[in-house]
Short mmCIF file of C-alpha atoms and ligand atoms in Angstrom, two decimals:
data_model
loop_
_atom_site.label_atom_id
_atom_site.label_comp_id
_atom_site.label_asym_id
_atom_site.label_seq_id
_atom_site.Cartn_x
_atom_site.Cartn_y
_atom_site.Cartn_z
CA UNK A 28 21.46 101.89 -9.16
CA UNK A 29 24.71 100.32 -8.04
CA UNK A 30 26.46 97.86 -10.31
CA UNK A 31 26.03 95.20 -7.63
CA UNK A 32 22.26 95.58 -7.51
CA UNK A 33 22.11 95.59 -11.28
CA UNK A 34 24.14 92.40 -11.44
CA UNK A 35 21.91 90.81 -8.85
CA UNK A 36 18.80 91.59 -10.86
CA UNK A 37 20.38 90.46 -14.09
CA UNK A 38 21.42 87.23 -12.43
CA UNK A 39 17.86 86.53 -11.41
CA UNK A 40 16.80 87.15 -15.04
CA UNK A 41 19.59 84.88 -16.19
CA UNK A 42 18.38 82.05 -13.98
CA UNK A 43 14.90 82.45 -15.39
CA UNK A 44 16.25 82.28 -18.95
CA UNK A 45 18.25 79.18 -18.08
CA UNK A 46 15.20 77.53 -16.56
CA UNK A 47 13.21 78.18 -19.74
CA UNK A 48 16.11 76.68 -21.68
CA UNK A 49 16.37 73.50 -19.62
CA UNK A 50 12.62 72.91 -19.25
CA UNK A 51 12.16 73.39 -22.98
CA UNK A 52 14.85 70.83 -23.71
CA UNK A 53 13.43 68.35 -21.22
CA UNK A 54 9.99 68.49 -22.81
CA UNK A 55 10.78 69.09 -26.46
CA UNK A 56 13.39 66.37 -26.95
CA UNK A 57 10.95 63.50 -26.23
CA UNK A 58 7.95 65.35 -27.69
CA UNK A 59 9.95 65.78 -30.90
CA UNK A 60 10.39 62.00 -30.99
CA UNK A 61 6.63 61.53 -30.73
CA UNK A 62 6.06 64.05 -33.54
CA UNK A 63 8.73 62.32 -35.59
CA UNK A 64 6.97 58.95 -35.21
CA UNK A 65 3.69 60.59 -36.17
CA UNK A 66 5.31 62.18 -39.20
CA UNK A 67 6.85 58.85 -40.27
CA UNK A 68 3.72 56.81 -39.51
CA UNK A 69 2.51 54.45 -42.24
CA UNK A 70 -0.98 55.73 -41.48
CA UNK A 71 -1.49 58.49 -44.05
CA UNK A 72 -3.92 60.42 -41.85
CA UNK A 73 -1.59 60.50 -38.84
CA UNK A 74 1.46 61.43 -40.91
CA UNK A 75 -0.55 64.05 -42.81
CA UNK A 76 -1.87 65.74 -39.70
CA UNK A 77 1.50 65.64 -37.92
CA UNK A 78 3.22 66.96 -41.02
CA UNK A 79 0.78 69.85 -41.16
CA UNK A 80 1.26 70.70 -37.48
CA UNK A 81 5.04 70.62 -37.88
CA UNK A 82 4.93 72.88 -40.91
CA UNK A 83 2.75 75.41 -39.06
CA UNK A 84 5.10 75.37 -36.06
CA UNK A 85 8.14 75.87 -38.27
CA UNK A 86 6.48 78.29 -40.61
CA UNK A 87 5.15 80.89 -38.16
CA UNK A 88 7.07 83.10 -35.68
CA UNK A 89 7.70 81.61 -32.26
CA UNK A 90 6.69 84.94 -30.73
CA UNK A 91 3.26 84.63 -32.30
CA UNK A 92 2.93 81.04 -31.11
CA UNK A 93 3.76 82.13 -27.55
CA UNK A 94 1.00 84.71 -27.69
CA UNK A 95 -1.49 82.22 -29.07
CA UNK A 96 -0.67 79.69 -26.35
CA UNK A 97 -0.81 82.38 -23.69
CA UNK A 98 -4.06 84.05 -24.73
CA UNK A 99 -6.11 81.21 -26.15
CA UNK A 100 -7.62 79.99 -22.82
CA UNK A 101 -8.96 83.50 -22.29
CA UNK A 102 -10.34 84.14 -25.77
CA UNK A 103 -11.65 80.62 -26.30
CA UNK A 104 -13.07 79.84 -22.87
CA UNK A 105 -13.00 83.15 -21.06
CA UNK A 106 -10.72 81.66 -18.42
CA UNK A 107 -8.52 83.84 -16.28
CA UNK A 108 -4.89 83.46 -17.40
CA UNK A 109 -3.31 84.82 -14.24
CA UNK A 110 -1.06 81.89 -13.36
CA UNK A 111 -0.74 80.69 -16.95
CA UNK A 112 2.09 82.94 -18.11
CA UNK A 113 4.98 80.74 -17.13
CA UNK A 114 3.41 77.41 -18.14
CA UNK A 115 2.42 79.04 -21.45
CA UNK A 116 6.03 79.95 -22.11
CA UNK A 117 7.24 76.41 -21.45
CA UNK A 118 4.40 74.89 -23.50
CA UNK A 119 4.96 77.29 -26.40
CA UNK A 120 8.72 76.78 -26.50
CA UNK A 121 8.45 73.01 -26.08
CA UNK A 122 5.95 72.52 -28.88
CA UNK A 123 7.85 74.80 -31.23
CA UNK A 124 11.21 73.19 -30.59
CA UNK A 125 9.72 69.71 -30.73
CA UNK A 126 8.71 70.44 -34.32
CA UNK A 127 12.28 71.33 -35.26
CA UNK A 128 13.69 68.34 -33.40
CA UNK A 129 11.13 66.05 -35.08
CA UNK A 130 12.45 67.02 -38.50
CA UNK A 131 16.05 66.54 -37.38
CA UNK A 132 15.23 63.11 -35.95
CA UNK A 133 13.48 62.19 -39.17
CA UNK A 134 16.46 63.17 -41.31
CA UNK A 135 18.66 61.08 -39.02
CA UNK A 136 16.44 58.02 -39.14
CA UNK A 137 16.16 58.25 -42.91
CA UNK A 138 19.95 58.41 -43.17
CA UNK A 139 20.34 54.95 -41.62
CA UNK A 140 20.99 52.42 -44.40
CA UNK A 141 18.13 49.98 -45.08
CA UNK A 142 20.56 47.13 -44.51
CA UNK A 143 20.66 47.91 -40.79
CA UNK A 144 16.94 47.30 -40.56
CA UNK A 145 17.18 44.12 -42.62
CA UNK A 146 20.02 42.77 -40.51
CA UNK A 147 18.00 43.50 -37.36
CA UNK A 148 15.03 41.69 -38.84
CA UNK A 149 17.08 38.63 -39.76
CA UNK A 150 18.65 38.57 -36.28
CA UNK A 151 15.11 38.73 -34.85
CA UNK A 152 15.46 41.91 -32.84
CA UNK A 153 12.04 43.10 -31.68
CA UNK A 154 10.89 46.51 -32.92
CA UNK A 155 11.76 48.31 -29.64
CA UNK A 156 15.10 46.48 -29.40
CA UNK A 157 15.94 47.49 -32.95
CA UNK A 158 15.02 51.10 -32.26
CA UNK A 159 16.90 51.50 -29.00
CA UNK A 160 19.94 49.30 -29.72
CA UNK A 161 20.53 49.71 -33.42
CA UNK A 162 18.75 52.76 -34.84
CA UNK A 163 18.81 55.38 -32.08
CA UNK A 164 22.53 55.25 -31.23
CA UNK A 165 23.39 55.71 -34.90
CA UNK A 166 20.81 58.46 -35.33
CA UNK A 167 22.19 60.41 -32.37
CA UNK A 168 25.64 60.48 -33.91
CA UNK A 169 24.28 61.64 -37.26
CA UNK A 170 22.09 64.44 -35.89
CA UNK A 171 24.45 65.85 -33.26
CA UNK A 172 25.75 68.77 -35.37
CA UNK A 173 22.21 69.80 -36.39
CA UNK A 174 21.07 69.49 -32.76
CA UNK A 175 23.92 71.74 -31.63
CA UNK A 176 22.72 74.45 -34.02
CA UNK A 177 19.17 74.18 -32.80
CA UNK A 178 20.12 74.24 -29.12
CA UNK A 179 22.26 77.33 -29.61
CA UNK A 180 19.30 79.00 -31.26
CA UNK A 181 17.17 78.02 -28.27
CA UNK A 182 19.52 79.81 -25.88
CA UNK A 183 19.01 83.03 -27.81
CA UNK A 184 15.29 82.40 -28.39
CA UNK A 185 14.59 82.31 -24.64
CA UNK A 186 14.59 86.11 -24.92
CA UNK A 187 11.34 85.85 -26.90
CA UNK A 188 9.54 85.17 -23.61
CA UNK A 189 9.58 88.95 -23.20
CA UNK A 190 6.81 89.08 -25.83
CA UNK A 191 4.29 87.95 -23.25
CA UNK A 192 5.87 90.18 -20.62
CA UNK A 193 7.86 87.55 -18.81
CA UNK A 194 10.86 89.07 -17.13
CA UNK A 195 13.78 86.91 -18.19
CA UNK A 196 17.30 88.14 -18.81
CA UNK A 197 16.61 90.20 -21.92
CA UNK A 198 13.50 91.90 -20.57
CA UNK A 199 15.29 92.60 -17.29
CA UNK A 200 18.24 94.15 -19.12
CA UNK A 201 15.91 96.33 -21.14
CA UNK A 202 14.11 97.61 -18.05
CA UNK A 203 17.28 98.41 -16.17
CA UNK A 204 18.73 100.09 -19.24
CA UNK A 205 15.66 102.24 -19.71
CA UNK A 206 15.44 103.27 -16.05
CA UNK A 207 19.13 104.12 -15.71
CA UNK A 208 19.98 105.26 -19.23
CA UNK A 209 22.89 102.85 -19.55
CA UNK A 210 24.03 100.22 -22.04
CA UNK A 211 25.79 98.11 -19.43
CA UNK A 212 22.90 95.65 -18.81
CA UNK A 213 22.85 94.85 -22.54
CA UNK A 214 26.57 94.20 -22.50
CA UNK A 215 26.19 91.91 -19.50
CA UNK A 216 23.29 90.10 -21.17
CA UNK A 217 25.23 89.68 -24.41
CA UNK A 218 28.19 88.26 -22.51
CA UNK A 219 25.89 85.84 -20.73
CA UNK A 220 24.26 84.56 -23.93
CA UNK A 221 27.63 84.22 -25.56
CA UNK A 222 29.30 82.40 -22.69
CA UNK A 223 26.31 80.11 -22.23
CA UNK A 224 26.41 79.18 -25.90
CA UNK A 225 30.14 78.64 -25.68
CA UNK A 226 29.41 76.13 -22.91
CA UNK A 227 26.71 74.49 -25.01
CA UNK A 228 29.17 74.10 -27.90
CA UNK A 229 31.81 72.62 -25.64
CA UNK A 230 29.36 70.10 -24.18
CA UNK A 231 28.07 69.13 -27.62
CA UNK A 232 31.60 68.81 -28.96
CA UNK A 233 32.26 66.44 -26.06
CA UNK A 234 29.32 64.27 -27.11
CA UNK A 235 30.57 64.28 -30.69
CA UNK A 236 34.02 63.22 -29.54
CA UNK A 237 32.48 60.44 -27.45
CA UNK A 238 30.68 59.12 -30.51
CA UNK A 239 33.61 59.41 -32.86
CA UNK A 240 34.87 55.93 -32.02
CA UNK A 241 33.35 54.67 -35.25
CA UNK A 242 32.68 56.23 -38.61
CA UNK B 26 14.84 15.69 -43.90
CA UNK B 27 13.71 18.73 -45.88
CA UNK B 28 15.04 21.81 -44.15
CA UNK B 29 13.42 24.17 -46.61
CA UNK B 30 10.65 23.63 -49.06
CA UNK B 31 9.45 26.41 -51.33
CA UNK B 32 6.82 25.64 -53.91
CA UNK B 33 5.41 27.54 -56.89
CA UNK B 34 6.76 30.90 -55.76
CA UNK B 35 5.51 33.84 -57.78
CA UNK B 36 6.43 37.46 -57.26
CA UNK B 37 5.88 40.64 -59.22
CA UNK B 38 6.98 44.21 -58.66
CA UNK B 39 4.27 46.21 -60.36
CA UNK B 40 4.06 44.89 -63.90
CA UNK B 41 7.41 43.16 -63.69
CA UNK B 42 7.09 39.46 -62.97
CA UNK B 43 10.35 38.67 -61.18
CA UNK B 44 9.71 35.08 -60.08
CA UNK B 45 7.56 32.82 -62.21
CA UNK B 46 6.66 29.62 -60.42
CA UNK B 47 9.89 28.69 -58.67
CA UNK B 48 10.24 25.66 -56.43
CA UNK B 49 13.23 24.85 -54.28
CA UNK B 50 13.90 22.07 -51.81
CA UNK B 51 16.87 22.06 -49.50
CA UNK B 52 17.77 18.93 -47.56
CA UNK B 53 19.74 18.73 -44.35
CA UNK B 54 23.45 19.26 -44.97
CA UNK B 55 22.98 20.25 -48.58
CA UNK B 56 24.93 23.07 -50.21
CA UNK B 57 23.10 24.73 -53.06
CA UNK B 58 24.49 27.43 -55.30
CA UNK B 59 22.24 29.72 -57.27
CA UNK B 60 23.81 31.30 -60.32
CA UNK B 61 22.42 33.38 -63.15
CA UNK B 62 22.57 36.75 -64.84
CA UNK B 63 21.85 39.84 -62.79
CA UNK B 64 18.18 40.73 -62.68
CA UNK B 65 17.12 37.08 -62.96
CA UNK B 66 15.50 37.16 -59.50
CA UNK B 67 18.13 35.45 -57.33
CA UNK B 68 18.10 38.06 -54.57
CA UNK B 69 14.33 38.26 -54.64
CA UNK B 70 14.14 34.50 -54.13
CA UNK B 71 16.47 34.70 -51.09
CA UNK B 72 14.58 37.69 -49.73
CA UNK B 73 11.33 35.80 -49.97
CA UNK B 74 12.87 32.72 -48.36
CA UNK B 75 14.16 34.89 -45.49
CA UNK B 76 10.90 36.85 -45.31
CA UNK B 77 12.44 40.24 -45.98
CA UNK B 78 10.02 40.30 -48.88
CA UNK B 79 6.51 38.86 -49.11
CA UNK B 80 5.51 36.54 -51.93
CA UNK B 81 2.45 36.84 -54.17
CA UNK B 82 1.84 33.14 -54.47
CA UNK B 83 3.40 29.89 -53.26
CA UNK B 84 4.22 28.03 -50.08
CA UNK B 85 7.24 28.00 -47.76
CA UNK B 86 8.06 25.62 -44.95
CA UNK B 87 11.08 25.13 -42.78
CA UNK B 88 11.61 21.69 -41.21
CA UNK B 89 8.02 20.81 -41.97
CA UNK B 90 6.62 23.92 -40.29
CA UNK B 91 4.52 25.92 -42.71
CA UNK B 92 5.44 29.60 -42.86
CA UNK B 93 3.28 30.26 -45.90
CA UNK B 94 0.48 27.91 -46.86
CA UNK B 95 -2.41 27.88 -49.29
CA UNK B 96 -5.98 28.51 -48.21
CA UNK B 97 -8.61 28.49 -50.97
CA UNK B 98 -5.93 29.09 -53.55
CA UNK B 99 -4.41 32.04 -51.71
CA UNK B 100 -1.05 32.18 -49.98
CA UNK B 101 -1.34 33.00 -46.30
CA UNK B 102 1.51 33.73 -43.90
CA UNK B 103 1.48 32.00 -40.52
CA UNK B 104 0.60 33.96 -37.37
CA UNK B 105 3.39 36.29 -36.14
CA UNK B 106 4.22 34.05 -33.19
CA UNK B 107 4.64 30.94 -35.33
CA UNK B 108 6.48 32.94 -37.97
CA UNK B 109 8.95 34.14 -35.37
CA UNK B 110 9.63 30.55 -34.31
CA UNK B 111 10.15 29.56 -37.92
CA UNK B 112 12.50 32.47 -38.55
CA UNK B 113 14.86 31.05 -35.94
CA UNK B 114 15.75 28.37 -38.48
CA UNK B 115 17.66 30.54 -40.89
CA UNK B 116 20.30 33.21 -41.15
CA UNK B 117 21.35 35.48 -44.00
CA UNK B 118 24.71 36.91 -44.99
CA UNK B 119 24.36 40.08 -47.05
CA UNK B 120 26.37 41.28 -49.99
CA UNK B 121 27.42 44.42 -48.12
CA UNK B 122 27.72 42.81 -44.66
CA UNK B 123 25.36 45.16 -42.82
CA UNK B 124 27.33 44.91 -39.61
CA UNK B 125 26.31 47.29 -36.83
CA UNK B 126 28.92 50.07 -37.06
CA UNK B 127 28.54 51.21 -33.45
CA UNK B 128 29.22 47.76 -32.00
CA UNK B 129 32.57 46.05 -31.71
CA UNK B 130 33.16 42.83 -33.59
CA UNK B 131 32.46 40.83 -30.44
CA UNK B 132 29.27 42.73 -29.65
CA UNK B 133 28.06 42.36 -33.24
CA UNK B 134 28.29 38.62 -32.76
CA UNK B 135 27.04 38.29 -29.19
CA UNK B 136 24.29 40.89 -28.93
CA UNK B 137 21.52 38.97 -30.67
CA UNK B 138 22.17 35.67 -28.87
CA UNK B 139 22.21 37.52 -25.53
CA UNK B 140 19.43 40.07 -25.96
CA UNK B 141 17.19 38.26 -28.47
CA UNK B 142 17.70 34.61 -27.62
CA UNK B 143 18.30 35.42 -23.94
CA UNK B 144 21.09 32.91 -23.74
CA UNK B 145 23.67 32.74 -21.01
CA UNK B 146 26.15 35.56 -21.50
CA UNK B 147 29.27 33.64 -20.54
CA UNK B 148 28.43 30.78 -22.82
CA UNK B 149 27.66 33.12 -25.74
CA UNK B 150 30.96 34.95 -25.21
CA UNK B 151 32.86 31.69 -25.20
CA UNK B 152 31.20 30.51 -28.38
CA UNK B 153 31.75 33.88 -30.07
CA UNK B 154 35.46 33.68 -29.32
CA UNK B 155 35.55 30.19 -30.83
CA UNK B 156 33.72 31.46 -33.90
CA UNK B 157 36.19 34.33 -34.27
CA UNK B 158 38.97 31.80 -34.01
CA UNK B 159 37.48 29.79 -36.83
CA UNK B 160 37.17 32.93 -38.92
CA UNK B 161 40.82 33.78 -38.26
CA UNK B 162 39.83 36.94 -36.45
CA UNK B 163 40.60 36.17 -32.83
CA UNK B 164 42.74 39.31 -32.54
CA UNK B 165 39.94 41.56 -33.86
CA UNK B 166 37.28 41.06 -31.16
CA UNK B 167 37.49 44.64 -29.88
CA UNK B 168 37.74 46.35 -33.27
CA UNK B 169 34.91 48.28 -34.84
CA UNK B 170 33.72 47.23 -38.31
CA UNK B 171 35.13 50.42 -39.89
CA UNK B 172 38.59 49.34 -38.78
CA UNK B 173 38.41 46.09 -40.76
CA UNK B 174 38.86 45.18 -44.42
CA UNK B 175 35.82 44.09 -46.41
CA UNK B 176 36.89 40.46 -46.24
CA UNK B 177 37.24 40.67 -42.46
CA UNK B 178 33.88 42.38 -42.15
CA UNK B 179 32.20 39.67 -44.17
CA UNK B 180 33.76 37.00 -41.96
CA UNK B 181 32.41 38.81 -38.91
CA UNK B 182 29.00 38.88 -40.59
CA UNK B 183 29.21 35.13 -41.13
CA UNK B 184 30.17 34.64 -37.47
CA UNK B 185 27.26 36.86 -36.43
CA UNK B 186 24.86 34.70 -38.44
CA UNK B 187 26.34 31.46 -37.10
CA UNK B 188 26.12 32.63 -33.49
CA UNK B 189 22.34 32.25 -33.66
CA UNK B 190 22.82 28.61 -34.70
CA UNK B 191 20.64 28.62 -37.79
CA UNK B 192 19.67 25.38 -39.53
CA UNK B 193 19.95 26.99 -42.96
CA UNK B 194 22.32 29.80 -43.88
CA UNK B 195 21.66 31.94 -46.95
CA UNK B 196 24.33 34.01 -48.70
CA UNK B 197 23.50 36.73 -51.22
CA UNK B 198 26.63 37.30 -53.29
CA UNK B 199 28.89 37.29 -50.21
CA UNK B 200 32.00 38.28 -52.15
CA UNK B 201 30.60 40.69 -54.72
CA UNK B 202 31.44 43.78 -52.69
CA UNK B 203 35.02 42.65 -52.10
CA UNK B 204 38.25 43.33 -53.92
CA UNK B 205 39.36 40.20 -55.79
CA UNK B 206 42.25 39.57 -53.40
CA UNK B 207 39.83 39.45 -50.47
CA UNK B 208 37.25 37.05 -51.90
CA UNK B 209 39.47 34.04 -51.26
CA UNK B 210 39.45 34.38 -47.48
CA UNK B 211 35.64 34.54 -47.42
CA UNK B 212 35.18 31.64 -49.83
CA UNK B 213 37.57 29.58 -47.70
CA UNK B 214 35.39 30.14 -44.65
CA UNK B 215 32.24 29.15 -46.55
CA UNK B 216 34.02 26.08 -47.85
CA UNK B 217 34.96 25.01 -44.35
CA UNK B 218 31.32 25.39 -43.34
CA UNK B 219 30.34 23.14 -46.25
CA UNK B 220 32.83 20.55 -45.02
CA UNK B 221 31.15 20.69 -41.62
CA UNK B 222 27.84 19.91 -43.35
CA UNK B 223 26.25 23.27 -42.74
CA UNK B 224 23.11 23.59 -44.84
CA UNK B 225 23.61 26.53 -47.17
CA UNK B 226 22.03 28.30 -50.11
CA UNK B 227 24.52 30.57 -51.82
CA UNK B 228 23.88 33.09 -54.57
CA UNK B 229 27.23 33.64 -56.21
CA UNK B 230 29.07 34.71 -59.33
CA UNK B 231 32.13 32.66 -58.38
CA UNK B 232 31.68 29.80 -60.82
CA UNK B 233 34.61 27.60 -59.90
CA UNK B 234 33.70 28.00 -56.24
CA UNK B 235 30.08 27.02 -56.95
CA UNK B 236 31.28 24.06 -58.93
CA UNK B 237 33.60 22.96 -56.15
CA UNK B 238 31.50 23.09 -53.05
CA UNK B 239 27.90 22.60 -54.22
CA UNK B 240 25.86 19.45 -54.01
CA UNK B 241 23.44 21.09 -56.38
CA UNK B 242 23.57 24.10 -58.66
CA UNK B 243 20.58 26.10 -59.82
CA UNK B 244 20.79 28.32 -62.86
CA UNK B 245 18.13 31.02 -62.80
CA UNK B 246 17.15 33.03 -65.81
CA UNK B 247 14.37 35.59 -66.14
CA UNK B 248 12.50 34.42 -63.07
CA UNK B 249 12.59 30.70 -63.72
CA UNK B 250 14.95 27.86 -62.89
CA UNK B 251 16.39 27.14 -66.30
CA UNK B 252 18.80 24.37 -65.30
CA UNK B 253 19.17 22.44 -62.07
CA UNK B 254 21.34 19.50 -61.06
CA UNK B 255 24.77 18.42 -59.92
CA UNK B 256 27.57 20.87 -60.72
CA UNK B 257 28.69 18.61 -63.60
CA UNK B 258 25.22 18.46 -65.08
CA UNK B 259 24.65 22.19 -64.86
CA UNK B 260 28.02 23.40 -66.07
CA UNK B 261 28.00 20.95 -68.95
CA UNK B 262 24.38 21.60 -69.78
CA UNK B 263 23.54 22.31 -73.38
CA UNK B 264 20.98 24.91 -72.31
CA UNK B 265 21.48 27.84 -74.60
CA UNK B 266 21.05 30.55 -71.94
CA UNK B 267 23.43 28.71 -69.61
CA UNK B 268 26.05 28.49 -72.34
CA UNK B 269 25.58 32.15 -73.14
CA UNK B 270 25.89 33.06 -69.44
CA UNK B 271 29.10 31.06 -69.01
CA UNK B 272 30.46 32.46 -72.26
CA UNK B 273 29.92 36.01 -71.06
CA UNK B 274 31.66 35.27 -67.77
CA UNK B 275 34.65 33.78 -69.57
CA UNK B 276 34.94 36.87 -71.70
CA UNK B 277 35.13 39.17 -68.70
N1 ADP C 307 11.86 46.21 -54.34
C1 ADP C 307 11.82 46.15 -55.68
N2 ADP C 307 10.98 46.96 -56.37
C2 ADP C 307 10.92 46.91 -57.71
N3 ADP C 307 11.66 46.10 -58.47
C3 ADP C 307 12.51 45.28 -57.85
C4 ADP C 307 12.65 45.27 -56.43
N4 ADP C 307 13.58 44.34 -56.09
C5 ADP C 307 14.01 43.81 -57.25
N5 ADP C 307 13.38 44.35 -58.31
C6 ADP C 307 13.58 43.99 -59.73
O1 ADP C 307 13.42 42.59 -59.83
C7 ADP C 307 14.33 42.06 -60.76
C8 ADP C 307 15.12 40.95 -60.11
O2 ADP C 307 15.96 41.51 -59.13
P1 ADP C 307 16.91 40.65 -58.20
O3 ADP C 307 16.11 39.62 -57.52
O4 ADP C 307 17.66 41.60 -57.37
O5 ADP C 307 17.85 39.95 -59.27
P2 ADP C 307 19.31 39.33 -59.08
O6 ADP C 307 19.60 39.21 -57.63
O7 ADP C 307 19.24 38.00 -59.77
O8 ADP C 307 20.25 40.24 -59.78
C9 ADP C 307 15.19 43.21 -61.26
O9 ADP C 307 14.68 43.63 -62.51
C10 ADP C 307 14.98 44.26 -60.21
O10 ADP C 307 15.09 45.53 -60.78
MG1 MG C 308 21.11 40.12 -56.43
#
């Protein structure tokens, strides 16, 4: 196999990995907020159930969760799971990452001084106004470093999609390596993950800089 | 006219009875200082008046509108809509300012009038600049709270409260978080508000200030009003606890 062909194949794997990454972020960031609200709900039942779900999602391997999501329609209902592989990956990743984000959001919200809430109350901000104008902007600044860590982990975790035989970058590299007895695809893959994470760090650092106008 | 009327307020936290049957009337233009040892329930009283805390028993009305009334011997809060209307009557200045750190000074002052009260933006901006002028902070409009001294932050907090045009303004130890050399600038601002006949209820440990600007002084002790009257009456009162309290302060 020529280097060019190899690179072409790896690039297609790379794009698939990146798509998993972006779709997961798009779904898990808001879903994490919903979980966070559930976890912080005054209703003991809601917060209890959400807390339990979050602890399961954080306490079991993502690879296992992907398999459960992928296979459960078949084992539970006997449905064919032919076209389900890709959606299952996105669903599995999104739910798992939402659980981590939910806990990060919660730590951020709890770090906001009570006085901010009391001032908002006295100034008669509505609940949504308080959340979007006062709480959220401050929470984002607080949680940015923790979010950066989690997002970097996500870049690397996209390789776990191989566990349900999805051919993303890592799986592609493995196949090419096995067929051609060469380490080069792994080197290329490693460089890709590293450079992509470097970009993630730079972007996140930019956000942090943008929010450093107050302390 | 009675701007605020609180009657027979009772409040406990668990087994601890913090307010034991307290009544307070505030007339238009009146300046009332509340003094007393720490733990006597002063903050709790303000927090109940400003509805940050709910009461166990008693009634509250602002300008004749009942926020909490009695039904069959039980205190009942008005419906949320009415309560919201009533809350427009008062503002509160906190001990530790509680400015919004991510907003500039100007935005701290103008955001609530614009986005809560839906007032005309230009007009609000103009008034905010005038307020900043009065506070001696006209050059600080674009600063963030973290770039200001405590005294400046507290003056911004006062401007923020005033921007909503409250009928009654409450202060909970507005200078207690400040270095001694910064309390003066804040007290001066409050004094000028008193001269403009702003109705105010001020919890403070600044005795000479309380004596100077108040129409009425209330000395609270262990959840009750132990002494109440004109500054002369209260500071010259023969009440044992009051004497003890003043004695302690003089020793410090
Ligand atoms: N949220 C609360 N929960 C339990 N106890 C409280 C709470 N708020 C105040 N207290 C208690 O009530 C008493 C009166 O407090 P406070 O009103 O803050 O007094 P002051 O402002 O006069 O110092 C204190 O003993 C305080 O510990
Ligand atoms: Mg207090």
